[in-house]
PDB file of C-alpha atoms in Angstrom:
ATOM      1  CA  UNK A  16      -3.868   9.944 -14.774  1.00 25.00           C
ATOM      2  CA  UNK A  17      -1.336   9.117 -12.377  1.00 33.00           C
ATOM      3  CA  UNK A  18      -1.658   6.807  -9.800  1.00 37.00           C
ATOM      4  CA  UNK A  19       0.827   5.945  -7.020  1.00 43.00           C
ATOM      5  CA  UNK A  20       1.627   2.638  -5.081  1.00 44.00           C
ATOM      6  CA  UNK A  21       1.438   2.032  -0.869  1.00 47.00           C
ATOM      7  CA  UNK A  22       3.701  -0.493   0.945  1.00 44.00           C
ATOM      8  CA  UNK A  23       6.422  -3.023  -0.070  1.00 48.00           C
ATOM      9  CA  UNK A  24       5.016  -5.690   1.796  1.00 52.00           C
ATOM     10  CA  UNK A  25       3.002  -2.295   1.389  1.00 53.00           C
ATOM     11  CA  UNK A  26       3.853   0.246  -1.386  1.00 57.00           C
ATOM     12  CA  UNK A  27       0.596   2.240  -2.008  1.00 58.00           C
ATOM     13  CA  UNK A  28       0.811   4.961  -4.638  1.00 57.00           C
ATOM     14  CA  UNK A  29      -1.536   7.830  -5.449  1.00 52.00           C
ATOM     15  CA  UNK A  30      -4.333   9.398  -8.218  1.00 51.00           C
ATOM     16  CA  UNK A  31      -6.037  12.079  -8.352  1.00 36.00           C
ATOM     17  CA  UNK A  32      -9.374  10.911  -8.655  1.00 35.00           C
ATOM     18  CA  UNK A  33     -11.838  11.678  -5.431  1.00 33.00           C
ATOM     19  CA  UNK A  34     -13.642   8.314  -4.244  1.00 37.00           C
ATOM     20  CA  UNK A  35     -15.671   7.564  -1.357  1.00 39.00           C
ATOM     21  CA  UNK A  36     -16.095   4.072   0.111  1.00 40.00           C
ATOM     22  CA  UNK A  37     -19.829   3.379   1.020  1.00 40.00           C
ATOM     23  CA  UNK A  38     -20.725   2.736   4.831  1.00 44.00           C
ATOM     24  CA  UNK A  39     -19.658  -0.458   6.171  1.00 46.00           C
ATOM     25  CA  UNK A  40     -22.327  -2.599   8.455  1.00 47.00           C
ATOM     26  CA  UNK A  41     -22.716  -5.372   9.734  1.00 48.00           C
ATOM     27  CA  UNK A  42     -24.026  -6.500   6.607  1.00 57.00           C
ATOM     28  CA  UNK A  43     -20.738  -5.926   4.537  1.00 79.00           C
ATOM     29  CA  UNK A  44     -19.180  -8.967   6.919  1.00 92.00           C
ATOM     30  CA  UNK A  45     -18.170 -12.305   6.134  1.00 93.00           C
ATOM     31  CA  UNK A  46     -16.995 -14.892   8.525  1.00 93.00           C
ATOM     32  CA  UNK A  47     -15.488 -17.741   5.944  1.00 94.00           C
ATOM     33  CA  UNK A  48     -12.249 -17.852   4.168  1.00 94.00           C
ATOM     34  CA  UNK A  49     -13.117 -16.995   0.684  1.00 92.00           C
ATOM     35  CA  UNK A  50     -10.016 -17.272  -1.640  1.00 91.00           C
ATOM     36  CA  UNK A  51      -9.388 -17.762  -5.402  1.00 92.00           C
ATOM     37  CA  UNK A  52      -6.652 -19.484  -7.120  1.00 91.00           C
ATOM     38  CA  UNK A  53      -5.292 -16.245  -8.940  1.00 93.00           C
ATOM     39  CA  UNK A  54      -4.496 -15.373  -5.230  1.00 93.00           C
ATOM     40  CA  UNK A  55      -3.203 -17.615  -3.542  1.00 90.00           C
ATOM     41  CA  UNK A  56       0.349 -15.972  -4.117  1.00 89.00           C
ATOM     42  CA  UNK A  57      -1.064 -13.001  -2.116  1.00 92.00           C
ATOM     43  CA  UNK A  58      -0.311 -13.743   1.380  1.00 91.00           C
ATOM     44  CA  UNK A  59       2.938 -13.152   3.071  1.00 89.00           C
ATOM     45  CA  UNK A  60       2.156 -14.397   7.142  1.00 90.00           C
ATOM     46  CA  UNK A  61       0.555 -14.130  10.001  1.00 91.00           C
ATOM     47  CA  UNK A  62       1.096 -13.237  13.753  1.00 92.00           C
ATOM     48  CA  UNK A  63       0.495 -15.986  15.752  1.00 89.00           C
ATOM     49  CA  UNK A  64      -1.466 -14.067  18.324  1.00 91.00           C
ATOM     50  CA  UNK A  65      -3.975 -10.869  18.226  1.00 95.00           C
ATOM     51  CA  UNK A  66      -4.457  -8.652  18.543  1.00 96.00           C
ATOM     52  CA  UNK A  67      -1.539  -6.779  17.654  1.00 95.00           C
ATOM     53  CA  UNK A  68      -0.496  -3.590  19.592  1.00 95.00           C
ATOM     54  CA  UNK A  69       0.338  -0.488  17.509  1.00 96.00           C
ATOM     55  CA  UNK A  70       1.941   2.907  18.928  1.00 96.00           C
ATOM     56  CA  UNK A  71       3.267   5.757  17.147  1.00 97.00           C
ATOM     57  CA  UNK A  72       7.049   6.615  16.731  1.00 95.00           C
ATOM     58  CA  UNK A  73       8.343   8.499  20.250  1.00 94.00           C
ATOM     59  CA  UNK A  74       8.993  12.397  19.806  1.00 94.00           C
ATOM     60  CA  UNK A  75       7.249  12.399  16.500  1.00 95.00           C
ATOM     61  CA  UNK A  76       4.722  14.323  17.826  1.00 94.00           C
ATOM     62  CA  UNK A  77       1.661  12.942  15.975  1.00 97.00           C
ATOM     63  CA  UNK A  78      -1.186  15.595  15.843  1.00 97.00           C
ATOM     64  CA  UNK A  79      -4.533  14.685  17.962  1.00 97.00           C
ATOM     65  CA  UNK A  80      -6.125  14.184  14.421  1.00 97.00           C
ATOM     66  CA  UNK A  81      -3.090  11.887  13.094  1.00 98.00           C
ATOM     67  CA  UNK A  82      -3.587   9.342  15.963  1.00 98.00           C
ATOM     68  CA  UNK A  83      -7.340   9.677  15.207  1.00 98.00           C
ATOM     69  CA  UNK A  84      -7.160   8.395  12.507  1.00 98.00           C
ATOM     70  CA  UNK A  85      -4.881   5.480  13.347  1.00 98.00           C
ATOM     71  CA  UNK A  86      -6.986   4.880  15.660  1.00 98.00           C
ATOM     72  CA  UNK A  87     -10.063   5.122  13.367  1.00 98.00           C
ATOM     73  CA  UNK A  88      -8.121   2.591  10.825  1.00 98.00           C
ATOM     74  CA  UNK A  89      -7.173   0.428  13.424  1.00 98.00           C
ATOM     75  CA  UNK A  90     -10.837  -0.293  13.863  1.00 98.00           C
ATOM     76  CA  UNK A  91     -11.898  -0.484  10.174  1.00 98.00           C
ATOM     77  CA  UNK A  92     -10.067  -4.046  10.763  1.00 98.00           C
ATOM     78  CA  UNK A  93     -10.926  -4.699  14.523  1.00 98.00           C
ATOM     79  CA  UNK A  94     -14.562  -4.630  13.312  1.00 97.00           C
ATOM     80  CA  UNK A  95     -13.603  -7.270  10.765  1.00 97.00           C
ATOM     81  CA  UNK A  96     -11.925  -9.687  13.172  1.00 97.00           C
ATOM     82  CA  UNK A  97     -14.481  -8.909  16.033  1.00 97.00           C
ATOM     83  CA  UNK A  98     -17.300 -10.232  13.664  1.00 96.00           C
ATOM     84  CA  UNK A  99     -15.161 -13.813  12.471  1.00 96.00           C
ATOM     85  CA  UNK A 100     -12.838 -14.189  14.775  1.00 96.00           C
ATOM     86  CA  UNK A 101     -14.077 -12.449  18.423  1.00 96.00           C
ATOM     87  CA  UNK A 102     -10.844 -10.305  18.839  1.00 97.00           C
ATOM     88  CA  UNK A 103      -9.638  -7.170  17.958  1.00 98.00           C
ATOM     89  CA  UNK A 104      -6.769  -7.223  15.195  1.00 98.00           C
ATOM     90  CA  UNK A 105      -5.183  -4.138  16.854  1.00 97.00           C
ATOM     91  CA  UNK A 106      -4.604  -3.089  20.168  1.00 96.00           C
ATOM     92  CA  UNK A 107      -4.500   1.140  19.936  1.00 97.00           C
ATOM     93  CA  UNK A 108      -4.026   1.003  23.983  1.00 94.00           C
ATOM     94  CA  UNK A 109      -7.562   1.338  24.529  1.00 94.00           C
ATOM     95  CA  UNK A 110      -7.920   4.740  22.246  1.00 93.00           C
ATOM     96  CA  UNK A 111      -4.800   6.395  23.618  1.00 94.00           C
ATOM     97  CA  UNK A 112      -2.494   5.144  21.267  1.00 96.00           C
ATOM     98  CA  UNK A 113       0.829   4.832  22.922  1.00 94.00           C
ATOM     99  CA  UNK A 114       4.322   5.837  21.808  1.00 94.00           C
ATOM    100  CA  UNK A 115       7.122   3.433  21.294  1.00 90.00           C
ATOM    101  CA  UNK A 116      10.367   2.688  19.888  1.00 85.00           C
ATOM    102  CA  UNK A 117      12.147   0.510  17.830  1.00 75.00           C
ATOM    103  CA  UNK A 118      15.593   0.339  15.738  1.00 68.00           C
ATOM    104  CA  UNK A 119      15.572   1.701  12.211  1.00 70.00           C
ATOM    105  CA  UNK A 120      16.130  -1.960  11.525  1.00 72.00           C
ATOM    106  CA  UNK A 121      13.236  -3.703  13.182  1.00 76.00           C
ATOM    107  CA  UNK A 122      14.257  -7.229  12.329  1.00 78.00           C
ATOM    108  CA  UNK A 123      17.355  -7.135  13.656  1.00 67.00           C
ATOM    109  CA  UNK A 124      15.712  -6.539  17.588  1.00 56.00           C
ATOM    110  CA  UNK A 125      17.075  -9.954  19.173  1.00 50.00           C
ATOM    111  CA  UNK A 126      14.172 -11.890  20.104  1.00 46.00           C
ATOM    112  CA  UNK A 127      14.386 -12.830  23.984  1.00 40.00           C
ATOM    113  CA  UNK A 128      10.697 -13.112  24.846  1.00 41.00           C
ATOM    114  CA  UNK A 129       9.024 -15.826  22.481  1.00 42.00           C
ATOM    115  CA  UNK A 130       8.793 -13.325  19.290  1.00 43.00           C
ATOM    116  CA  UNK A 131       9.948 -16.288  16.986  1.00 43.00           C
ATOM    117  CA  UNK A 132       6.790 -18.057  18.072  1.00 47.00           C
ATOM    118  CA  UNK A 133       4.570 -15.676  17.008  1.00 50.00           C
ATOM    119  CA  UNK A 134       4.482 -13.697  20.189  1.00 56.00           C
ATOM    120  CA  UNK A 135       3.889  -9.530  20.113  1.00 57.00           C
ATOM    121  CA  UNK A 136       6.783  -8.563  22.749  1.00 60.00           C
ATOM    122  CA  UNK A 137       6.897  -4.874  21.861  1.00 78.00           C
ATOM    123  CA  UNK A 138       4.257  -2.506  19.850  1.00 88.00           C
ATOM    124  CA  UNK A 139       4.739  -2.249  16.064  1.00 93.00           C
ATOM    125  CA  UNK A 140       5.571   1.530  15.336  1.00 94.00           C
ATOM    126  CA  UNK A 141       4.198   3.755  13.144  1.00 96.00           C
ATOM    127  CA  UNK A 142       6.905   6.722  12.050  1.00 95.00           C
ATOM    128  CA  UNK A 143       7.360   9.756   9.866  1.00 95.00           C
ATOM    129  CA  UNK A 144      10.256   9.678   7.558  1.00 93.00           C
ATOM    130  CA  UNK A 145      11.397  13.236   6.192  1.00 91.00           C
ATOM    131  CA  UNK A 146      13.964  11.504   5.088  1.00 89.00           C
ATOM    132  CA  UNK A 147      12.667   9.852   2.140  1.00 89.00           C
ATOM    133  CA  UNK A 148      14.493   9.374  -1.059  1.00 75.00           C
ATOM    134  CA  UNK A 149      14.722   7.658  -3.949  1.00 67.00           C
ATOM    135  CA  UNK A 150      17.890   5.563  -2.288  1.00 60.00           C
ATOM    136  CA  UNK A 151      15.474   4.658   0.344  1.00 68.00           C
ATOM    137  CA  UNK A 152      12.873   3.985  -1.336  1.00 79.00           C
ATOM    138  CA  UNK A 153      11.005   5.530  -4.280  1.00 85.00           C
ATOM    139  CA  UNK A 154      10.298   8.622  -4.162  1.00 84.00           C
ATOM    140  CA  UNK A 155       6.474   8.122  -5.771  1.00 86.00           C
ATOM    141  CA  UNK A 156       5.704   5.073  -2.644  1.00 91.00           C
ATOM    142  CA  UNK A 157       3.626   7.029   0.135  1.00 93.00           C
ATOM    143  CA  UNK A 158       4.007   4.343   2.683  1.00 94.00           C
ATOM    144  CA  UNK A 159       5.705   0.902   3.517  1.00 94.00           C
ATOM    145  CA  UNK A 160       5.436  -1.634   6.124  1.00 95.00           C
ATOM    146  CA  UNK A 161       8.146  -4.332   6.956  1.00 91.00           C
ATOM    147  CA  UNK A 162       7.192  -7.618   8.778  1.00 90.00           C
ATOM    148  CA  UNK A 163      10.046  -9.492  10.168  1.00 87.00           C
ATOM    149  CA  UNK A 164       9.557 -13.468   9.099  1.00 84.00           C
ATOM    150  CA  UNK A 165      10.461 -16.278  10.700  1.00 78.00           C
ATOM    151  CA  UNK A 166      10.121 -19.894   8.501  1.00 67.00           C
ATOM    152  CA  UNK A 167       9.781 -19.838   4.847  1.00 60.00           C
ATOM    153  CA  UNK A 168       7.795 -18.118   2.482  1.00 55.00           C
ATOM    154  CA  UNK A 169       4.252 -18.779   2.439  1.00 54.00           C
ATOM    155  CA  UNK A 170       3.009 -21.615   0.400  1.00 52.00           C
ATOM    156  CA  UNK A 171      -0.601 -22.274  -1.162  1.00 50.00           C
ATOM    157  CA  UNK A 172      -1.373 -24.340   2.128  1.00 53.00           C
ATOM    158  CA  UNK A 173      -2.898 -20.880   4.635  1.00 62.00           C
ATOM    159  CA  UNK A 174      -2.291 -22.967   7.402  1.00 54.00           C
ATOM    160  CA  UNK A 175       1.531 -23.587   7.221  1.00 64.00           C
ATOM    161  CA  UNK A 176       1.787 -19.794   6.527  1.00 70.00           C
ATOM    162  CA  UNK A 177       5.413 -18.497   8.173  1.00 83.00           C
ATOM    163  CA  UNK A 178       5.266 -16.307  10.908  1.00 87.00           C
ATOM    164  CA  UNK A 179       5.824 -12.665  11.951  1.00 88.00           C
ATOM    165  CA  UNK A 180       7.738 -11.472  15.205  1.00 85.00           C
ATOM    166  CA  UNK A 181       8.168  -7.879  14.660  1.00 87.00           C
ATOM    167  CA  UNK A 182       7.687  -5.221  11.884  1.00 90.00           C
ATOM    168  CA  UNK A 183       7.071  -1.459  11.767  1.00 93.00           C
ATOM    169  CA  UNK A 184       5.181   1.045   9.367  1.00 95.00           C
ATOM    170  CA  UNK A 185       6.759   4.382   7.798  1.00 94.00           C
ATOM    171  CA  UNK A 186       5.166   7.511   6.235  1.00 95.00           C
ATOM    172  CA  UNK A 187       6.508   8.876   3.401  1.00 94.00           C
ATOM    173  CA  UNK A 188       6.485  12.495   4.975  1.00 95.00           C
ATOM    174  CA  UNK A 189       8.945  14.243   2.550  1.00 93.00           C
ATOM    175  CA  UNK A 190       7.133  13.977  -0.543  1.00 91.00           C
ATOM    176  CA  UNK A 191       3.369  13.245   0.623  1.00 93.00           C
ATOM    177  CA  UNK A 192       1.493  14.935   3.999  1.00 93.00           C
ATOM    178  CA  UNK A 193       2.823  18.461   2.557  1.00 90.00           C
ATOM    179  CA  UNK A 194       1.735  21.471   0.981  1.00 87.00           C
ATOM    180  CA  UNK A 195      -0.784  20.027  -2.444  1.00 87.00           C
ATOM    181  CA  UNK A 196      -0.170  16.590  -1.948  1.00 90.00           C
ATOM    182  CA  UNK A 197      -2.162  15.212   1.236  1.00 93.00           C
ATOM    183  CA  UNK A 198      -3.265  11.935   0.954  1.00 93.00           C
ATOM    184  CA  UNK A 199      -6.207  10.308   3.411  1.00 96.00           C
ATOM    185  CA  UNK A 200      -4.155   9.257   6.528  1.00 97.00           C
ATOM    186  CA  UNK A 201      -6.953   6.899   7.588  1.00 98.00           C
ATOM    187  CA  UNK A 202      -7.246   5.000   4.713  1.00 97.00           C
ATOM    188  CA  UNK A 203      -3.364   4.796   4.077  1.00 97.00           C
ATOM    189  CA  UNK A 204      -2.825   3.306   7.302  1.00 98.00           C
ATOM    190  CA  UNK A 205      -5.770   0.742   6.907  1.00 98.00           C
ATOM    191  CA  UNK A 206      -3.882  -0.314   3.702  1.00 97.00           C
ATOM    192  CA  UNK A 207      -0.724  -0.511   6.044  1.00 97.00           C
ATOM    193  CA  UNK A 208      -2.684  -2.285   8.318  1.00 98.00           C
ATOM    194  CA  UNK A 209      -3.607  -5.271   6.267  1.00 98.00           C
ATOM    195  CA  UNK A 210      -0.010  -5.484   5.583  1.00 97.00           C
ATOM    196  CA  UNK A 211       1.087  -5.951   8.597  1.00 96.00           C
ATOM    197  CA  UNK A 212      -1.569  -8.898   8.882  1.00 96.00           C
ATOM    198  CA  UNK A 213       0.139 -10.377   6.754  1.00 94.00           C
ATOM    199  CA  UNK A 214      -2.020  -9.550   3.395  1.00 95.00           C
ATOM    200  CA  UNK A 215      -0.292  -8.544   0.159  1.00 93.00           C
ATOM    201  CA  UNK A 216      -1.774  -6.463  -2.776  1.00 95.00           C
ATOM    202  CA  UNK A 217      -5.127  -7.709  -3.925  1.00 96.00           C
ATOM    203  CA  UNK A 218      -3.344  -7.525  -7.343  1.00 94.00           C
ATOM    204  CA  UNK A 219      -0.113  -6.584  -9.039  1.00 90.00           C
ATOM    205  CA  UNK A 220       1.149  -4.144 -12.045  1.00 81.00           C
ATOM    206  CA  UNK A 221       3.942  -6.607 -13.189  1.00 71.00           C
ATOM    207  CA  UNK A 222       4.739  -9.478 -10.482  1.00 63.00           C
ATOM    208  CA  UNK A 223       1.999 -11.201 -11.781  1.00 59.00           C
ATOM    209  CA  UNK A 224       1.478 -14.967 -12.074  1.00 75.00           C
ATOM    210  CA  UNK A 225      -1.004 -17.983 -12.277  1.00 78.00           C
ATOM    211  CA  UNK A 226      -1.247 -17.054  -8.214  1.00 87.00           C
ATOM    212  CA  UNK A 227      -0.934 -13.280  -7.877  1.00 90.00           C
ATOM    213  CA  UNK A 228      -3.087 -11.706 -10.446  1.00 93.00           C
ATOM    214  CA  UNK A 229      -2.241  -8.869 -12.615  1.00 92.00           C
ATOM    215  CA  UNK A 230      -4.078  -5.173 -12.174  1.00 93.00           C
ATOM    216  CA  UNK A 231      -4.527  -4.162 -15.511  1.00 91.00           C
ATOM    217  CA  UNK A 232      -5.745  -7.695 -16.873  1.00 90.00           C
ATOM    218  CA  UNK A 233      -9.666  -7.116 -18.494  1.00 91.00           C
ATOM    219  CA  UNK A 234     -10.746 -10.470 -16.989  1.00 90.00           C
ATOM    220  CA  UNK A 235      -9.763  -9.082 -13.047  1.00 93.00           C
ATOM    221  CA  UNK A 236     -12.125  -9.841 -10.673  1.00 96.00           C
ATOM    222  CA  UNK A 237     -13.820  -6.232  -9.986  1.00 96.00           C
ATOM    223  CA  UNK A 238     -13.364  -7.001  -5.860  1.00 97.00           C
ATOM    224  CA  UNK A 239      -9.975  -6.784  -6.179  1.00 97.00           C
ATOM    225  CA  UNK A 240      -9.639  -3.695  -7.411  1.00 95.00           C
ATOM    226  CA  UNK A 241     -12.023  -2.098  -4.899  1.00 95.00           C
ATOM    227  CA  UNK A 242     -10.552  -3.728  -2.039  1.00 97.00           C
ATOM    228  CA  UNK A 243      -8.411  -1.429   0.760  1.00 97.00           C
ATOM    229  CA  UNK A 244      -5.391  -3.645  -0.671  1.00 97.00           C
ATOM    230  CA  UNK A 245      -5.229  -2.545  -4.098  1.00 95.00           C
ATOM    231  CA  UNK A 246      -1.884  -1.222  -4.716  1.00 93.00           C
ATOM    232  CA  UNK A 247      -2.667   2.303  -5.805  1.00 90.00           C
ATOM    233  CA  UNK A 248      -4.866   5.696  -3.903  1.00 85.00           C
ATOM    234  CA  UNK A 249      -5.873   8.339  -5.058  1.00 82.00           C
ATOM    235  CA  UNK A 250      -4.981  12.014  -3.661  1.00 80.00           C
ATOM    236  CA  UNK A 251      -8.624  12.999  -2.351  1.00 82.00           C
ATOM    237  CA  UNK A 252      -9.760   8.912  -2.064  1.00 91.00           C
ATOM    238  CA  UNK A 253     -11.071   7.850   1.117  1.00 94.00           C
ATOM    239  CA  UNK A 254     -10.905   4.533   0.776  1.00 95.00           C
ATOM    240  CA  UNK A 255     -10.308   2.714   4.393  1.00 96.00           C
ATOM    241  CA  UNK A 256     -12.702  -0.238   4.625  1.00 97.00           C
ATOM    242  CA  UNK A 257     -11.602  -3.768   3.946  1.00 98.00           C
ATOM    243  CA  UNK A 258     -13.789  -4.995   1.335  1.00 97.00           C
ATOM    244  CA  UNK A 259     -15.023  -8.983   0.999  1.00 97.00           C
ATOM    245  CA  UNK A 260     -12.112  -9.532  -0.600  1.00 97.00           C
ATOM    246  CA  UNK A 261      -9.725  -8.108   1.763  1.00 98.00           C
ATOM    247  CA  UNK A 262     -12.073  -9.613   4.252  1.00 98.00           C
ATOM    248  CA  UNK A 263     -12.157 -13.299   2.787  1.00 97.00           C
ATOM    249  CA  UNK A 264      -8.359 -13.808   2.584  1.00 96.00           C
ATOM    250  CA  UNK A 265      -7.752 -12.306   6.632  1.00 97.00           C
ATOM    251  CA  UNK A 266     -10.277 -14.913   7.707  1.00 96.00           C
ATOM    252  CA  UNK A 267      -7.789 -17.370   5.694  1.00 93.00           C
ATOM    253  CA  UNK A 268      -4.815 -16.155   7.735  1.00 93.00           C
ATOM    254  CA  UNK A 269      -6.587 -15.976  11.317  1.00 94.00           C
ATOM    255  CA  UNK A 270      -9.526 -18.451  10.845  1.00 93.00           C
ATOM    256  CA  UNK A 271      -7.273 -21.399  10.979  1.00 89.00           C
ATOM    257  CA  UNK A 272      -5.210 -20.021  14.051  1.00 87.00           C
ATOM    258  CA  UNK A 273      -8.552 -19.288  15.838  1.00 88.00           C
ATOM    259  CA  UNK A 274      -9.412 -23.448  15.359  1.00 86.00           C
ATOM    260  CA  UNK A 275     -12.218 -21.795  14.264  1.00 82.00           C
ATOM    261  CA  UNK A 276     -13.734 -24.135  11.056  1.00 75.00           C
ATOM    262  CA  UNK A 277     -16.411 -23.362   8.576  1.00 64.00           C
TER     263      UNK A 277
END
């Protein structure tokens, strides 16, 4: 069957298999950093503030049931972060969800208002592209998020991780959202969403290495292909909770920042 990817930092792609995540309680939450060594190549940085404000691109006109469910996503996480941190991850402007703006090329905004430290000086955007093509990107990736990095790449140590001062999120709405071929919106966007954390794919098709572990692989720890940041969807999958995996390696991103210690 054919499955295809989300996001660069996010590139989900899609099945065709139906799947329903189970409930998510209290229960389901951890508070420590839980992280194995076949992962520690699966972080790309961190925000050095939450939570992080989100708004959908101006004159897009989003549907009422669109911003739903970004806002329903949005919260998947803020329940998360709530329970081990005491903050929401995202701020959907108190369940309005705001519009904004930004460039094409988000990383290019100058940064005048203490963005290089980590500082959120303008909502991330969330936008339809109609656009789409395979000289864009390709034509099979339903969604990607950029994060604009300051600092190096991340290393093995979560507490040097390099930060992000601005980013935005884009829907592939040319070759998914149409006629045959809608994907959940909730659950793509709470994929998105852990990108633009600062989380990369629980596991990888063919970047793999002895710290970013490969998809396909027998041994794989089951969690990581059942987390929200596995790297493909299926097309009638509803699969928007962060799982203990996704869960354990945002506490290693945000624990740290929080002073908070295990």
């Amino acid at each position: 069957m054919a499955r295809l990817p989300i996001g660069l930092v996010g590139a989900l792609l899609l099945a065709s298999v139906p799947a329903c995540a189970p409930p998510i309680g209290e229960s389901s939450f951890i508070k420590s950093c839980v992280i194995a060594e076949d992962q520690m190549g699966t972080f790309d940085g961190r925000w050095q503030q939450l939570p992080i404000p989100i708004a959908t691109q101006s004159g897009q006109n989003f549907s009422a049931t669109e911003k739903q469910a970004i806002i329903d996503a949005a919260e998947k996480w803020n329940r998360v972060s709530r329970f081990s941190l005491g903050v929401d991850a995202f701020d959907v402007g108190g369940g309005t969800l705001p519009e904004g703006s930004i460039p094409n090329a988000p990383c290019q905004i100058p940064n005048l208002s203490g963005g290089m430290s980590g500082g959120v000086f303008s909502p991330i955007v969330i936008r339809k592209r109609s656009d789409w093509s395979s000289t864009y990107y390709s034509s099979g990736v339903i969604a990607v998020t950029t994060t604009c990095p300051t600092g190096d790449p991340i290393s093995q140590v979560i507490a040097d991780a390099r930060t992000f001062y601005g980013g935005q999120i884009e829907l592939n709405y040319q070759q998914f959202f149409v006629t045959g071929s809608v994907p959940d919106l909730e659950s793509i966007i709470a994929h998105e969403l852990g990108h633009l954390a600062g989380l990369k794919h629980s596991c990888e098709g063919s970047t793999s290495s002895a710290d970013v572990p490969r998809c396909s692989s027998p041994a794989i720890n089951p969690l990581y292909k059942s987390a929200l940041m596995f790297p493909s969807f299926g097309i009638g999958e509803k699969r928007s909770n962060p799982n203990p995996n996704d869960q354990g390696r945002f506490n290693c991103l945000y624990l740290p920042l929080f002073g908070i210690t295990e």
